[in-house]
PDB file of C-alpha atoms in Angstrom:
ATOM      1  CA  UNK A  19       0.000   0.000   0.000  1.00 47.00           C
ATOM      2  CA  UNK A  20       1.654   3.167  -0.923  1.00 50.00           C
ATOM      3  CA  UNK A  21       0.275   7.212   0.059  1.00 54.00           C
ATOM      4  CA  UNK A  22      -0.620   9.035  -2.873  1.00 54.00           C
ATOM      5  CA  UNK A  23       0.099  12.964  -2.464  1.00 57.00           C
ATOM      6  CA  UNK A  24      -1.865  15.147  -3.805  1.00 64.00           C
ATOM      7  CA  UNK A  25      -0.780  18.393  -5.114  1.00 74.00           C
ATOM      8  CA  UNK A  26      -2.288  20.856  -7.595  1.00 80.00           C
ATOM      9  CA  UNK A  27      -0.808  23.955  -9.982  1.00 83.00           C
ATOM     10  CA  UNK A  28      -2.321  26.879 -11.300  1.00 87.00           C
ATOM     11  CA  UNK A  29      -2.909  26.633 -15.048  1.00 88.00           C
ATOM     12  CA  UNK A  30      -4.965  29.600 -15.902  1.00 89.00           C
ATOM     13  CA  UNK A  31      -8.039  29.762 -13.563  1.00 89.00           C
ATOM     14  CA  UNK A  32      -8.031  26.346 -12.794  1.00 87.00           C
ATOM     15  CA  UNK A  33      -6.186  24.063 -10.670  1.00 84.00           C
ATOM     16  CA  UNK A  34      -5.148  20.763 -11.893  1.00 82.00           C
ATOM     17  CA  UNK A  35      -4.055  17.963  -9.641  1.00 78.00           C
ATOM     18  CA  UNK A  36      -0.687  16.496  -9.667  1.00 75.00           C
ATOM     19  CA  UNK A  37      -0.643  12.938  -8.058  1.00 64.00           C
ATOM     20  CA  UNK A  38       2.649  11.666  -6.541  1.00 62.00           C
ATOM     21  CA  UNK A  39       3.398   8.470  -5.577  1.00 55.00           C
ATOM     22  CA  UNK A  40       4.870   9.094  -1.901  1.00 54.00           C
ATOM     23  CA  UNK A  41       8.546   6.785  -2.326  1.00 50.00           C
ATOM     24  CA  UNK A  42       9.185   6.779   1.360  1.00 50.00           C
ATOM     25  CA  UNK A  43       6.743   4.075   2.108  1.00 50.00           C
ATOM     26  CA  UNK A  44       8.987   0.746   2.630  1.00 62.00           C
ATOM     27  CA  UNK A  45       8.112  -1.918   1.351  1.00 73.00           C
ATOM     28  CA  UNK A  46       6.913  -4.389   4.373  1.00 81.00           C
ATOM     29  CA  UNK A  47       6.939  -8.417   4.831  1.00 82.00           C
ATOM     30  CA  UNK A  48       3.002  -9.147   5.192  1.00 90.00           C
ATOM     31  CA  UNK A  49       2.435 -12.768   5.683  1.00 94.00           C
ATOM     32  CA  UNK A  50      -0.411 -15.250   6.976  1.00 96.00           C
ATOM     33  CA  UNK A  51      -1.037 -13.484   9.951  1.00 97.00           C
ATOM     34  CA  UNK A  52      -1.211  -9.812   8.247  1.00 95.00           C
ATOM     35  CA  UNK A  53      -3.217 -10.858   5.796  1.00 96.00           C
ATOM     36  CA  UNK A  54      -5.829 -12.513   8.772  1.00 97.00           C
ATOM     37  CA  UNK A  55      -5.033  -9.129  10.445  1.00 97.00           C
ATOM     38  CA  UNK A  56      -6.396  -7.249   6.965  1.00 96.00           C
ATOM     39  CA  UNK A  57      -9.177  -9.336   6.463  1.00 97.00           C
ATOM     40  CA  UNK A  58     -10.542  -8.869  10.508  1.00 98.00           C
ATOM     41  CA  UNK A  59     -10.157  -5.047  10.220  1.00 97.00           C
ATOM     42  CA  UNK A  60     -11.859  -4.789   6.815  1.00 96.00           C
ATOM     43  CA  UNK A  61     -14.796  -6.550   7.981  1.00 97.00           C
ATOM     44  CA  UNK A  62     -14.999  -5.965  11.526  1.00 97.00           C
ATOM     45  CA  UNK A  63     -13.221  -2.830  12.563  1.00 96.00           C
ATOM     46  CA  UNK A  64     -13.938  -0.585   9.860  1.00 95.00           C
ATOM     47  CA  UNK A  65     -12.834   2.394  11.582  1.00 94.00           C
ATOM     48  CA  UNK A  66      -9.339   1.650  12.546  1.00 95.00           C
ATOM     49  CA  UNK A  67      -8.728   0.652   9.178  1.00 94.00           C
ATOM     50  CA  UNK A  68      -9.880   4.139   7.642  1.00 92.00           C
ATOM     51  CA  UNK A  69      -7.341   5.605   9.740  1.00 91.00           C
ATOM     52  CA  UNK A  70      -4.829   3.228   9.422  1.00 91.00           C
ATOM     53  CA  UNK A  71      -5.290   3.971   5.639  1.00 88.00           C
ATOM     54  CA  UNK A  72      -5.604   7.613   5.445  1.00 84.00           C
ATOM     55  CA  UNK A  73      -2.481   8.097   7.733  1.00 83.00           C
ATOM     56  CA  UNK A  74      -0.425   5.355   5.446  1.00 82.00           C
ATOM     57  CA  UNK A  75       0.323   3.206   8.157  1.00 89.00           C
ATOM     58  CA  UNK A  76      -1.549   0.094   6.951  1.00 92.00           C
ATOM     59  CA  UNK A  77       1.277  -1.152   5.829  1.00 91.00           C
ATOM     60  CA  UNK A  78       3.575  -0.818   8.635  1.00 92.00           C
ATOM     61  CA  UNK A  79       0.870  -2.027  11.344  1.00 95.00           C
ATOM     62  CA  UNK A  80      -0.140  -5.076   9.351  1.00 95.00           C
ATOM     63  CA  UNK A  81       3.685  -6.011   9.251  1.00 94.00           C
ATOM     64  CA  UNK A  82       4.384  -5.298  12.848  1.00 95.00           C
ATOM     65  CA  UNK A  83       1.037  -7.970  13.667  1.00 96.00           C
ATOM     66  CA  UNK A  84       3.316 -10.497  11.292  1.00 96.00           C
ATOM     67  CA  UNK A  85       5.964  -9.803  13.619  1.00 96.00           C
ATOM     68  CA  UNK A  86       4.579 -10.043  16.947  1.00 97.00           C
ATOM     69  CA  UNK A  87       2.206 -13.105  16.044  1.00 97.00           C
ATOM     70  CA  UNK A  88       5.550 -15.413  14.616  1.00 97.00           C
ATOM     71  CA  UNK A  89       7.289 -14.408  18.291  1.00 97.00           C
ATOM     72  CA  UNK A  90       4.515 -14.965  20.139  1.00 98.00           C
ATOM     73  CA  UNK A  91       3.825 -18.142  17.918  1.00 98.00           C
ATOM     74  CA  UNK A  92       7.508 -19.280  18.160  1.00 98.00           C
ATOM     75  CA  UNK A  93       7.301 -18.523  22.105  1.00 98.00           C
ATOM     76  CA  UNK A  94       3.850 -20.592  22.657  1.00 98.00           C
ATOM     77  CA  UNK A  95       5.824 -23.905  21.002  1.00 97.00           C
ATOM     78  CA  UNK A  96       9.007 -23.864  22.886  1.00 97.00           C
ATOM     79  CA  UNK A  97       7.375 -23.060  25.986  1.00 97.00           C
ATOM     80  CA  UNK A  98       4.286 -26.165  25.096  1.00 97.00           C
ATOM     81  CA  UNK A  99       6.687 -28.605  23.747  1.00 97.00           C
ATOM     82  CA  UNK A 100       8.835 -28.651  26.983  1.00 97.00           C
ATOM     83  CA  UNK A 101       6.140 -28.546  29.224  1.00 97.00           C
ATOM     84  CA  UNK A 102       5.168 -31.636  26.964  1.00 96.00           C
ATOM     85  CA  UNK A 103       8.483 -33.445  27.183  1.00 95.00           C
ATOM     86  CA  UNK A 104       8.208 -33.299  23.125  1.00 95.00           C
ATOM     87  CA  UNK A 105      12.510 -33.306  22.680  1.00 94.00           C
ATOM     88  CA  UNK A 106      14.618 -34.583  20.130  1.00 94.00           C
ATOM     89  CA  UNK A 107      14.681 -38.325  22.292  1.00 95.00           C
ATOM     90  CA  UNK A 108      11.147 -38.301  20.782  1.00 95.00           C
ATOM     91  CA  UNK A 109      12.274 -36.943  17.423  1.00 95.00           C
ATOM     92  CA  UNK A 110      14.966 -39.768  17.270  1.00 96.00           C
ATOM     93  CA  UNK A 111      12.563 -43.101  18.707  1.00 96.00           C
ATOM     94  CA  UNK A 112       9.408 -42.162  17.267  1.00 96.00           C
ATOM     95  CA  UNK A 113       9.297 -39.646  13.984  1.00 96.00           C
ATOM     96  CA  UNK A 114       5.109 -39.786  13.322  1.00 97.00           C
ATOM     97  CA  UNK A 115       4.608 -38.924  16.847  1.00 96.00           C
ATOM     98  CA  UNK A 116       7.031 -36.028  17.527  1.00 97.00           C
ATOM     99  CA  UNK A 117       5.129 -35.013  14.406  1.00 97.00           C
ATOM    100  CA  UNK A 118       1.663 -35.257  15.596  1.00 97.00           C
ATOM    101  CA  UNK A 119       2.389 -33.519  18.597  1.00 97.00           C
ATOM    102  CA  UNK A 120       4.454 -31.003  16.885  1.00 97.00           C
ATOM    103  CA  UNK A 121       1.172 -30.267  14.929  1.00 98.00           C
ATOM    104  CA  UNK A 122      -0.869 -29.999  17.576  1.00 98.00           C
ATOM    105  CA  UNK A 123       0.984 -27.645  19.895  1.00 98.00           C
ATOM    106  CA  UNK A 124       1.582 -25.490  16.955  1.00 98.00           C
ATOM    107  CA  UNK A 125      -1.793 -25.543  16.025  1.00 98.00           C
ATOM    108  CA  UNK A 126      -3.158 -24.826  19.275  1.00 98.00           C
ATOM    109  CA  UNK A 127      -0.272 -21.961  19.877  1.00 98.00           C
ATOM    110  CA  UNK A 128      -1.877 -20.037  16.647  1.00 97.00           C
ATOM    111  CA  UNK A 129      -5.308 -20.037  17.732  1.00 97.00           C
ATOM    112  CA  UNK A 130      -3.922 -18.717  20.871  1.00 97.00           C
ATOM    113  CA  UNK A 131      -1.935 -16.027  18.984  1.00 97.00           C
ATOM    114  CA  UNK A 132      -5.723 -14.942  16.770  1.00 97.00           C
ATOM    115  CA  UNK A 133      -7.457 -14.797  19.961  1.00 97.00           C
ATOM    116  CA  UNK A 134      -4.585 -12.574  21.961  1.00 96.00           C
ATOM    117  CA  UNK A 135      -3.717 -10.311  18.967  1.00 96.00           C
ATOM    118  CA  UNK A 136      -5.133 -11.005  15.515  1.00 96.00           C
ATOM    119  CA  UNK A 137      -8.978 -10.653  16.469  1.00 96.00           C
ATOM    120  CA  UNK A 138      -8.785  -8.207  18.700  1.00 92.00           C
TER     121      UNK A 138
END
């Protein structure tokens, strides 16, 4: 999402527009969870996303959400799989069920992560 400026000259008695591409927007990483993040405050909180549009910050908040959700994500598994005892002994004796409950902690750390700071 870039800002467009807008700008006008004097040509005669009217004013014509001149629409500028602003070039300091950055270009941000927006993943899964900004994209969830988009979606939620399209439909649901219409307001903050006006503003988050109008001021050009869209961008920067729906990247920030990406970043916060993978750390908090991240966070969730470590702190699941040793409370668990889901290791690398697992890993090594029994592949298909470090995998299953690989899946399932990180499954249950993401709806943890949409209810905490996705869909709120």
């Amino acid at each position: 999402f870039r800002r467009v400026l807008f700008r006008s000259h004097k040509e005669g008695d009217y004013l014509i527009p001149d629409l500028i591409m602003d070039n300091s927007c950055e270009n941000y990483n927006i993943g899964k969870y900004g994209r969830l993040r988009l979606n939620y405050i399209k439909n649901y909180k219409r307001g903050l996303y006006t503003e988050l549009m109008i001021n050009g910050t869209l961008s920067k908040h729906l990247s920030d959400i990406e970043n916060v959700v993978n750390e908090r994500i991240n966070l969730i598994v470590k702190q699941l799989a040793e409370s668990e005892n889901v290791d690398e002994d697992l890993k090594s004796n029994n592949q298909l069920a470090w995998i299953q409950a690989m899946n399932n902690i990180k499954n249950r750390a993401e709806e943890i992560a949409y209810n905490e700071i996705i869909y709120v």
